[in-house]
Short mmCIF file of C-alpha atoms and ligand atoms in Angstrom, two decimals:
data_model
loop_
_atom_site.label_atom_id
_atom_site.label_comp_id
_atom_site.label_asym_id
_atom_site.label_seq_id
_atom_site.Cartn_x
_atom_site.Cartn_y
_atom_site.Cartn_z
CA MET C 1 -1.22 -18.25 21.04
CA LYS C 2 -1.66 -17.14 17.44
CA ILE C 3 -4.84 -15.21 16.74
CA TRP C 4 -6.25 -17.91 14.42
CA GLU C 5 -5.83 -20.55 17.14
CA GLU C 6 -7.92 -18.64 19.67
CA GLU C 7 -11.05 -20.24 21.10
CA ASN C 8 -13.55 -17.92 19.37
CA GLN C 9 -12.18 -18.40 15.82
CA CYS C 10 -15.07 -20.61 14.71
CA TYR C 11 -14.74 -19.91 10.96
CA VAL C 12 -11.07 -20.86 10.89
CA ARG C 13 -11.70 -23.98 12.97
CA ALA C 14 -14.59 -25.09 10.76
CA ALA C 15 -12.45 -24.63 7.67
CA MET C 16 -9.52 -26.53 9.16
CA GLU C 17 -11.74 -29.44 10.12
CA GLN C 18 -12.58 -29.89 6.48
CA ASN C 19 -9.14 -29.35 4.94
CA THR C 20 -6.48 -31.97 4.25
CA PRO C 21 -3.34 -31.71 6.44
CA GLU C 22 -1.48 -30.25 3.44
CA GLU C 23 -4.15 -27.59 2.93
CA ASN C 24 -3.98 -26.68 6.61
CA GLU C 25 -0.23 -26.44 6.43
CA ALA C 26 -0.57 -24.00 3.52
CA LEU C 27 -3.27 -22.07 5.36
CA ARG C 28 -1.10 -21.71 8.49
CA LYS C 29 1.73 -20.45 6.33
CA ARG C 30 -0.63 -17.92 4.77
CA PHE C 31 -1.83 -16.81 8.22
CA GLU C 32 1.79 -16.33 9.34
CA GLU C 33 2.34 -13.87 6.48
CA ILE C 34 -0.63 -11.67 7.41
CA ASP C 35 -0.26 -8.70 9.74
CA TRP C 36 -3.13 -9.27 12.15
CA SER C 37 -2.27 -6.23 14.23
CA VAL C 38 -4.79 -4.22 12.18
CA PHE C 39 -7.48 -5.87 14.32
CA GLU C 40 -6.14 -3.88 17.28
CA HIS C 41 -7.57 -0.78 15.65
CA ILE C 42 -11.07 -1.96 16.47
CA GLU C 43 -10.60 -0.80 20.08
CA ARG C 44 -9.35 2.54 18.80
CA LYS C 45 -11.97 3.02 16.15
CA GLU C 46 -13.78 5.83 17.96
CA THR C 47 -10.57 7.75 18.53
CA VAL C 48 -8.74 7.27 15.24
CA ASN C 49 -9.98 10.67 14.27
CA GLU C 50 -9.34 12.49 17.52
CA ARG C 51 -8.99 15.88 16.08
CA GLY C 52 -7.12 19.05 16.79
CA VAL C 53 -8.45 22.57 16.41
CA PHE C 54 -10.31 23.23 13.17
CA ALA C 55 -10.24 26.59 11.43
CA PRO C 56 -11.65 27.70 8.08
CA LEU C 57 -9.53 27.65 4.93
CA GLU C 58 -10.20 30.14 2.12
CA ALA C 59 -11.04 28.56 -1.22
CA VAL C 60 -10.40 29.95 -4.66
CA GLU C 61 -13.98 30.44 -5.74
CA LEU C 62 -15.72 30.32 -9.10
CA ASP C 63 -15.78 34.12 -9.57
CA GLU C 64 -12.05 34.37 -9.20
CA ILE C 65 -11.45 31.31 -11.34
CA ARG C 66 -13.54 32.86 -14.11
CA ALA C 67 -11.67 36.14 -13.84
CA ARG C 68 -8.27 34.43 -14.00
CA GLU C 69 -9.28 31.63 -16.35
CA ALA C 70 -6.84 32.45 -19.17
CA GLU C 71 -3.91 32.73 -16.77
CA PHE C 72 -4.67 29.46 -14.94
CA ARG C 73 -5.37 27.61 -18.17
CA GLU C 74 -2.09 28.66 -19.73
CA ILE C 75 -0.04 27.61 -16.71
CA GLY C 76 -1.82 24.24 -16.51
CA LEU C 77 -1.56 23.49 -20.23
CA GLU C 78 2.13 24.38 -20.19
CA GLU C 79 2.69 21.93 -17.35
CA ILE C 80 0.84 19.18 -19.23
CA ARG C 81 2.72 19.91 -22.46
CA ALA C 82 5.99 19.75 -20.56
CA GLY C 83 5.01 16.21 -19.50
CA LYS C 84 4.96 17.06 -15.81
CA VAL C 85 1.41 15.90 -15.00
CA GLY C 86 0.28 12.34 -14.34
CA ALA C 87 -3.08 11.00 -13.18
CA VAL C 88 -4.04 8.15 -10.88
CA LEU C 89 -7.41 6.49 -11.15
CA LEU C 90 -8.42 4.88 -7.85
CA ALA C 91 -10.24 1.75 -8.92
CA GLY C 92 -9.29 -0.74 -6.23
CA GLY C 93 -12.53 -0.45 -4.24
CA GLN C 94 -15.14 -3.15 -4.16
CA GLY C 95 -18.21 -0.98 -4.68
CA THR C 96 -20.16 -3.03 -2.17
CA ARG C 97 -23.00 -0.49 -2.02
CA LEU C 98 -23.52 -0.87 -5.74
CA GLY C 99 -23.55 -4.63 -5.38
CA LEU C 100 -21.58 -5.32 -8.56
CA ASP C 101 -19.34 -8.37 -8.64
CA ARG C 102 -17.09 -6.87 -11.29
CA PRO C 103 -15.05 -3.66 -11.35
CA LYS C 104 -17.11 -0.53 -10.78
CA GLY C 105 -15.66 1.10 -13.88
CA THR C 106 -17.25 -1.57 -16.07
CA LEU C 107 -20.72 -0.29 -15.10
CA ASN C 108 -22.78 0.67 -18.14
CA ILE C 109 -24.08 4.17 -17.44
CA GLY C 110 -25.70 4.45 -20.86
CA ILE C 111 -29.40 3.90 -21.49
CA ASP C 112 -29.97 3.66 -25.26
CA ARG C 113 -26.36 2.77 -25.90
CA GLU C 114 -23.39 1.36 -24.05
CA LEU C 115 -21.32 3.89 -22.18
CA TYR C 116 -19.06 2.49 -19.52
CA LEU C 117 -17.89 4.41 -16.52
CA PHE C 118 -14.23 3.83 -17.47
CA GLU C 119 -15.05 5.02 -20.98
CA GLN C 120 -16.63 8.24 -19.74
CA LEU C 121 -13.61 8.96 -17.55
CA ILE C 122 -11.21 8.42 -20.45
CA ARG C 123 -13.32 10.79 -22.55
CA ASN C 124 -13.09 13.42 -19.84
CA LEU C 125 -9.34 13.02 -19.82
CA THR C 126 -9.16 13.10 -23.60
CA ASP C 127 -10.93 16.51 -23.63
CA VAL C 128 -7.86 17.84 -21.86
CA THR C 129 -5.20 15.95 -23.77
CA ASP C 130 -6.79 17.05 -27.07
CA GLU C 131 -6.66 20.65 -25.94
CA ALA C 132 -3.09 20.34 -24.69
CA GLY C 133 -1.90 18.31 -27.67
CA ALA C 134 -0.05 16.04 -25.23
CA TYR C 135 -0.93 12.91 -23.31
CA VAL C 136 -1.16 12.55 -19.56
CA PRO C 137 0.20 9.23 -18.23
CA LEU C 138 -2.60 7.40 -16.48
CA TYR C 139 -1.99 4.93 -13.66
CA VAL C 140 -4.89 2.71 -12.63
CA MET C 141 -4.96 1.29 -9.12
CA THR C 142 -6.69 -2.06 -8.85
CA SER C 143 -6.81 -4.76 -6.19
CA ASN C 144 -6.10 -8.49 -6.45
CA ILE C 145 -9.84 -8.96 -6.63
CA ASN C 146 -10.48 -6.88 -9.75
CA HIS C 147 -7.06 -6.51 -11.42
CA ASP C 148 -7.44 -9.08 -14.18
CA ASP C 149 -11.00 -8.04 -15.01
CA THR C 150 -10.05 -4.37 -15.11
CA LYS C 151 -7.09 -4.90 -17.37
CA ALA C 152 -9.04 -7.23 -19.63
CA PHE C 153 -11.83 -4.66 -19.91
CA PHE C 154 -9.43 -1.94 -21.05
CA GLU C 155 -7.84 -4.37 -23.51
CA GLU C 156 -11.19 -5.51 -24.86
CA HIS C 157 -12.24 -1.90 -25.50
CA GLY C 158 -8.96 -0.74 -26.99
CA TYR C 159 -8.29 1.50 -23.98
CA PHE C 160 -11.24 3.58 -25.16
CA GLY C 161 -8.99 5.26 -27.69
CA TYR C 162 -6.31 6.33 -25.20
CA PRO C 163 -2.79 5.17 -26.11
CA LYS C 164 -2.17 1.87 -24.36
CA ASP C 165 1.41 2.72 -23.48
CA GLU C 166 0.22 5.76 -21.53
CA VAL C 167 -1.78 3.50 -19.19
CA LYS C 168 -0.24 1.43 -16.40
CA PHE C 169 -1.99 -0.72 -13.83
CA PHE C 170 -0.80 -1.39 -10.32
CA VAL C 171 -2.25 -3.44 -7.50
CA GLN C 172 -2.94 -2.13 -4.02
CA GLU C 173 -2.32 -4.06 -0.81
CA MET C 174 -4.90 -6.12 1.06
CA GLU C 175 -5.82 -6.48 4.73
CA PRO C 176 -7.72 -9.25 6.52
CA ALA C 177 -11.30 -8.68 7.61
CA CYS C 178 -13.23 -9.89 10.64
CA ASP C 179 -16.74 -9.92 12.06
CA TYR C 180 -17.92 -7.75 14.96
CA GLU C 181 -16.58 -10.39 17.42
CA LYS C 182 -13.09 -10.09 15.91
CA ARG C 183 -13.44 -13.54 14.34
CA ILE C 184 -11.40 -13.97 11.17
CA LEU C 185 -13.70 -14.31 8.17
CA MET C 186 -12.80 -16.95 5.61
CA GLU C 187 -13.25 -16.53 1.85
CA SER C 188 -13.02 -20.28 1.41
CA ALA C 189 -11.75 -23.18 3.50
CA THR C 190 -8.24 -22.46 2.28
CA GLU C 191 -8.24 -18.64 2.06
CA PRO C 192 -9.01 -15.91 4.59
CA ALA C 193 -11.28 -13.07 3.43
CA MET C 194 -8.96 -10.24 2.39
CA SER C 195 -10.05 -6.73 1.40
CA PRO C 196 -8.34 -3.82 -0.34
CA ASN C 197 -6.68 -1.60 2.27
CA GLY C 198 -8.42 1.64 1.34
CA ASN C 199 -7.50 4.41 -1.06
CA GLY C 200 -4.91 6.10 1.20
CA GLY C 201 -2.02 3.82 0.32
CA TRP C 202 -2.09 4.51 -3.41
CA PHE C 203 1.30 6.20 -3.63
CA GLY C 204 2.97 3.56 -1.44
CA SER C 205 1.44 0.89 -3.67
CA MET C 206 2.83 2.65 -6.74
CA VAL C 207 6.27 2.64 -5.15
CA ASN C 208 5.91 -1.05 -4.18
CA ALA C 209 4.91 -1.82 -7.75
CA GLY C 210 8.20 -0.28 -8.93
CA LEU C 211 6.57 2.71 -10.61
CA LEU C 212 8.79 5.35 -9.03
CA ASP C 213 11.36 4.86 -11.79
CA ASP C 214 8.62 5.37 -14.32
CA ILE C 215 7.50 8.58 -12.58
CA HIS C 216 11.06 9.88 -12.44
CA GLY C 217 11.81 8.77 -15.99
CA LYS C 218 8.81 10.74 -17.25
CA GLY C 219 9.68 13.71 -15.04
CA LEU C 220 6.25 13.93 -13.43
CA GLU C 221 5.96 16.76 -10.93
CA TRP C 222 2.23 16.71 -10.28
CA ILE C 223 -0.12 13.82 -9.72
CA ASN C 224 -3.88 14.20 -9.96
CA VAL C 225 -5.60 11.43 -8.07
CA PHE C 226 -9.31 10.79 -8.51
CA ALA C 227 -12.12 8.33 -7.78
CA VAL C 228 -13.56 5.94 -10.32
CA ASP C 229 -17.16 6.66 -9.45
CA ASN C 230 -17.55 10.34 -10.33
CA CYS C 231 -18.48 10.19 -14.00
CA LEU C 232 -18.33 14.00 -14.39
CA GLN C 233 -14.80 14.02 -13.03
CA ARG C 234 -12.49 16.47 -14.79
CA ILE C 235 -9.05 14.90 -14.92
CA ALA C 236 -5.75 16.79 -15.21
CA ASP C 237 -7.86 19.93 -15.35
CA PRO C 238 -5.50 22.67 -16.61
CA LEU C 239 -7.28 25.37 -14.60
CA PHE C 240 -6.99 23.39 -11.37
CA ILE C 241 -3.31 22.69 -12.02
CA GLY C 242 -2.69 26.30 -13.04
CA ALA C 243 -4.43 27.70 -9.95
CA THR C 244 -2.52 25.40 -7.57
CA ILE C 245 0.76 26.49 -9.16
CA ALA C 246 -0.21 30.19 -9.30
CA TYR C 247 -1.03 30.08 -5.60
CA GLY C 248 2.31 28.40 -4.90
CA ARG C 249 0.69 25.43 -3.12
CA GLN C 250 2.02 21.86 -2.98
CA SER C 251 -1.46 20.36 -3.15
CA GLY C 252 -4.95 21.23 -4.26
CA ALA C 253 -8.38 19.75 -3.71
CA LYS C 254 -11.42 20.17 -5.87
CA VAL C 255 -14.35 21.20 -3.71
CA VAL C 256 -18.03 21.91 -4.18
CA ARG C 257 -20.08 24.53 -2.34
CA LYS C 258 -22.15 22.79 0.31
CA ALA C 259 -25.83 22.65 -0.60
CA ALA C 260 -26.92 23.00 3.03
CA PRO C 261 -25.17 23.31 6.41
CA ASP C 262 -25.98 19.70 7.27
CA GLU C 263 -24.98 18.18 3.94
CA LYS C 264 -23.02 14.96 4.52
CA VAL C 265 -19.71 15.87 2.95
CA GLY C 266 -16.22 16.21 4.40
CA VAL C 267 -15.23 19.86 4.53
CA LEU C 268 -11.78 21.17 3.67
CA CYS C 269 -10.39 23.34 6.44
CA THR C 270 -7.29 23.48 8.62
CA GLU C 271 -6.59 21.44 11.73
CA ASP C 272 -3.88 22.74 14.04
CA GLY C 273 -2.69 24.88 11.18
CA ARG C 274 -2.39 22.15 8.56
CA PRO C 275 -4.87 21.40 5.78
CA SER C 276 -7.41 18.80 6.82
CA ILE C 277 -10.84 17.42 6.14
CA ALA C 278 -13.50 17.58 8.82
CA GLU C 279 -16.08 14.86 8.30
CA TYR C 280 -19.70 15.99 8.58
CA TYR C 281 -20.16 14.00 11.80
CA GLU C 282 -17.13 15.69 13.35
CA MET C 283 -18.55 19.17 12.94
CA THR C 284 -20.50 20.80 15.75
CA THR C 285 -23.75 22.48 14.73
CA GLU C 286 -22.08 25.78 15.50
CA MET C 287 -19.25 25.01 13.09
CA ALA C 288 -21.57 23.68 10.39
CA THR C 289 -23.85 26.72 10.49
CA ALA C 290 -21.32 29.53 11.06
CA ARG C 291 -21.36 32.13 8.31
CA LYS C 292 -18.99 34.73 6.93
CA GLU C 293 -19.96 38.39 6.69
CA ASN C 294 -21.16 37.89 3.12
CA GLY C 295 -23.53 35.14 4.30
CA ASP C 296 -21.55 32.20 2.90
CA LEU C 297 -20.89 29.22 5.17
CA LEU C 298 -17.56 29.53 6.97
CA TYR C 299 -16.93 25.81 6.41
CA GLY C 300 -18.67 25.83 3.09
CA PHE C 301 -16.73 23.57 0.71
CA GLY C 302 -16.88 19.78 0.53
CA VAL C 303 -14.25 17.53 -1.02
CA ILE C 304 -15.05 15.32 -4.02
CA LEU C 305 -12.02 13.01 -4.09
CA ASN C 306 -10.06 14.83 -6.75
CA TYR C 307 -6.69 16.00 -5.48
CA LEU C 308 -3.50 17.33 -6.97
CA PHE C 309 -0.25 16.57 -5.18
CA ALA C 310 3.33 17.69 -5.79
CA GLU C 311 5.18 14.45 -6.53
CA LYS C 312 8.19 15.41 -4.40
CA LYS C 313 6.03 15.85 -1.32
CA LEU C 314 4.44 12.44 -1.91
CA GLU C 315 7.87 10.85 -1.79
CA GLU C 316 8.61 12.65 1.47
CA ILE C 317 5.53 11.27 3.22
CA VAL C 318 5.30 7.84 1.64
CA ASP C 319 6.67 5.97 4.66
CA ALA C 320 4.63 7.84 7.26
CA GLN C 321 1.98 5.77 9.02
CA MET C 322 -1.49 6.91 8.06
CA PRO C 323 -4.48 6.58 10.40
CA ILE C 324 -6.28 3.27 9.95
CA HIS C 325 -10.04 3.56 9.74
CA VAL C 326 -12.21 0.65 10.84
CA VAL C 327 -15.16 0.52 8.47
CA GLU C 328 -18.28 -1.58 8.71
CA LYS C 329 -18.98 -3.33 5.43
CA LYS C 330 -20.77 -6.29 3.88
CA ILE C 331 -18.12 -9.00 3.76
CA PRO C 332 -18.94 -12.31 2.06
CA TYR C 333 -17.63 -15.28 4.01
CA ARG C 334 -17.68 -19.04 4.41
CA ASP C 335 -19.94 -19.94 7.30
CA VAL C 336 -19.19 -22.72 9.82
CA ASP C 337 -21.39 -25.15 7.89
CA GLY C 338 -19.42 -24.50 4.72
CA THR C 339 -22.02 -22.33 2.97
CA TYR C 340 -20.87 -19.13 1.28
CA VAL C 341 -22.79 -16.17 2.68
CA LYS C 342 -23.26 -12.87 0.86
CA PRO C 343 -24.60 -10.58 3.60
CA GLU C 344 -27.41 -8.12 2.89
CA ALA C 345 -26.19 -5.74 5.59
CA PRO C 346 -22.76 -4.90 7.01
CA ASN C 347 -21.46 -7.83 9.06
CA GLY C 348 -17.89 -6.97 9.92
CA TYR C 349 -14.90 -4.71 9.74
CA LYS C 350 -12.48 -3.79 7.00
CA PHE C 351 -9.37 -1.75 7.67
CA GLU C 352 -8.60 1.18 5.41
CA THR C 353 -6.36 4.19 5.07
CA LEU C 354 -7.94 7.13 3.28
CA VAL C 355 -6.58 9.55 0.73
CA LEU C 356 -8.16 12.43 2.62
CA ASP C 357 -5.71 11.83 5.49
CA MET C 358 -2.94 12.46 2.99
CA VAL C 359 -4.13 16.05 2.69
CA HIS C 360 -3.28 16.54 6.38
CA MET C 361 0.29 15.49 5.63
CA MET C 362 0.70 18.37 3.18
CA ASP C 363 2.08 21.71 4.31
CA ASP C 364 -0.67 23.49 2.39
CA CYS C 365 -3.61 22.81 0.11
CA LEU C 366 -5.66 24.97 -2.22
CA PRO C 367 -9.43 24.36 -2.04
CA TYR C 368 -10.50 24.90 -5.66
CA GLU C 369 -14.22 25.39 -6.23
CA VAL C 370 -15.98 23.58 -9.04
CA ASP C 371 -19.57 23.71 -10.17
CA ARG C 372 -21.16 20.55 -8.84
CA ALA C 373 -23.65 20.33 -11.71
CA ARG C 374 -20.71 20.06 -14.10
CA GLU C 375 -18.18 18.06 -12.12
CA PHE C 376 -19.76 15.99 -9.40
CA ALA C 377 -21.86 12.93 -10.15
CA PRO C 378 -20.67 10.12 -7.88
CA ILE C 379 -22.18 6.66 -8.30
CA LYS C 380 -22.20 4.93 -4.93
CA ASN C 381 -25.62 3.25 -5.11
CA LEU C 382 -28.00 2.11 -7.82
CA HIS C 383 -30.84 4.41 -6.78
CA GLY C 384 -31.37 7.44 -4.56
CA VAL C 385 -28.63 9.77 -3.39
CA ASP C 386 -25.27 9.55 -5.22
CA SER C 387 -26.57 6.86 -7.50
CA LEU C 388 -26.61 5.67 -11.07
CA ASP C 389 -30.01 7.40 -11.42
CA SER C 390 -28.81 10.76 -10.11
CA ALA C 391 -25.57 10.54 -12.13
CA ARG C 392 -27.52 9.89 -15.34
CA GLU C 393 -29.61 12.95 -14.66
CA LEU C 394 -26.48 15.06 -14.12
CA LEU C 395 -24.76 13.63 -17.22
CA ARG C 396 -27.76 14.56 -19.32
CA GLY C 397 -27.64 18.05 -17.81
CA CYS C 398 -24.11 18.31 -19.18
CA GLY C 399 -25.23 17.26 -22.63
CA VAL C 400 -23.90 13.69 -22.52
CA GLU C 401 -26.06 11.43 -24.67
CA LEU C 402 -27.06 8.27 -22.86
P1 LIG P 1 -15.45 4.23 -1.76
O1 LIG P 1 -15.09 4.76 -0.42
O2 LIG P 1 -16.71 4.72 -2.35
O3 LIG P 1 -15.42 2.65 -1.67
O4 LIG P 1 -14.24 4.53 -2.73
P2 LIG P 1 -15.85 1.53 -2.71
O5 LIG P 1 -15.10 0.31 -2.29
O6 LIG P 1 -15.68 1.94 -4.14
O7 LIG P 1 -17.41 1.34 -2.49
P3 LIG P 1 -18.25 0.76 -1.24
O8 LIG P 1 -17.97 1.71 -0.09
O9 LIG P 1 -17.75 -0.63 -0.98
O10 LIG P 1 -19.65 0.81 -1.74
C1 LIG P 1 -13.89 5.79 -3.20
C2 LIG P 1 -12.84 5.60 -4.27
O11 LIG P 1 -11.68 4.97 -3.73
C3 LIG P 1 -11.39 3.77 -4.43
C4 LIG P 1 -12.69 3.35 -5.07
O12 LIG P 1 -12.45 2.52 -6.19
C5 LIG P 1 -13.28 4.71 -5.42
O13 LIG P 1 -12.68 5.21 -6.60
N1 LIG P 1 -10.88 2.75 -3.48
C6 LIG P 1 -11.56 2.49 -2.35
C7 LIG P 1 -9.72 2.09 -3.80
O14 LIG P 1 -9.10 2.33 -4.86
N2 LIG P 1 -9.26 1.16 -2.92
C8 LIG P 1 -9.90 0.86 -1.76
O15 LIG P 1 -9.41 -0.01 -1.00
C9 LIG P 1 -11.09 1.54 -1.46
#
């Protein structure tokens, strides 16, 4: 029996009772195309992250970066000028915590004037390209849900002054979603609820979108991938690129010093000898509180979703299966009585791969410390921790007029 024909699939049945035979035929065809095996990960959701043996990984810290600033900067700028650096903006998420029904990057973070999140990110990138005197190709990952709006927003605002032909959009893949009883959720009577498949598949999605030729044609050797929601994000940072190259690593991760042992950030370390990220809930108290001789935390640096990857290595790992994380989210759906419900609290599962698992596929990774007051202002919520309010405060601290 097909999964959508099972007894408990009340949302599908209710939809089919309302549809015309033609609509149901189309719906069945649509269901046939979907890979429902992702639902099997629900049983494995506790063990997806069964981990190996963690060990600390030395970061390049601010003192050293300051001391070697000129050297790192020169190497990074050279690489940018040689056209070897590209950037990928991860903007396919739905920002459900923020509760926006348009792309997160269209959020106005200004107060007395309009300043959009996308705009601020482009400005941050332009700081670098002005210094280098060369552009960095920017690829923007969207999903089917926000692609048209995202593209239209860039068009409407003249790409915020960045050359249009340096910006390319590509769409990530989608996965079905279900409620806690594994019942397929429906977006409408004729469409299942589909969600973006996480930020881990970004390189595969670029390949699927035919962008590999573009990458090769441009001769890109490094790709800096970053999240849409950190408005202080430094993109294609020459020092970060220079340090990763100077250390001879194939990847780098920007990290911030943990504010406290129990801070809820994923920590960059090694796992069975390979670079890895230990989530805060995976760390024992002993691990979280262990200190080095100089008093610093042994596992003291958290990731901020800004990574640099050697392009060649990305091609090597692109077909490898990444762990699928089962995440509880608010998923709007069509109820059995035909009403469209926008839940106030998480009501089901989405299935996502995560870019942080890509780090574990690298042979090595350089944790590169940045000053959180200057580079880390994520906007996940409207108020409170990691919010629009806190980000505005941090932006002001960096002299950005709002
Ligand atoms: P988050 O994990 O914060 O997810 O994404 P989100 O969808 O934006 O927000 P919530 O959890 O629903 O509130 C971190 C980064 O990864 C991108 C987001 O756009 C953000 O830049 N992302 C996330 C994708 O590009 N695709 C996805 O499927 C998920």
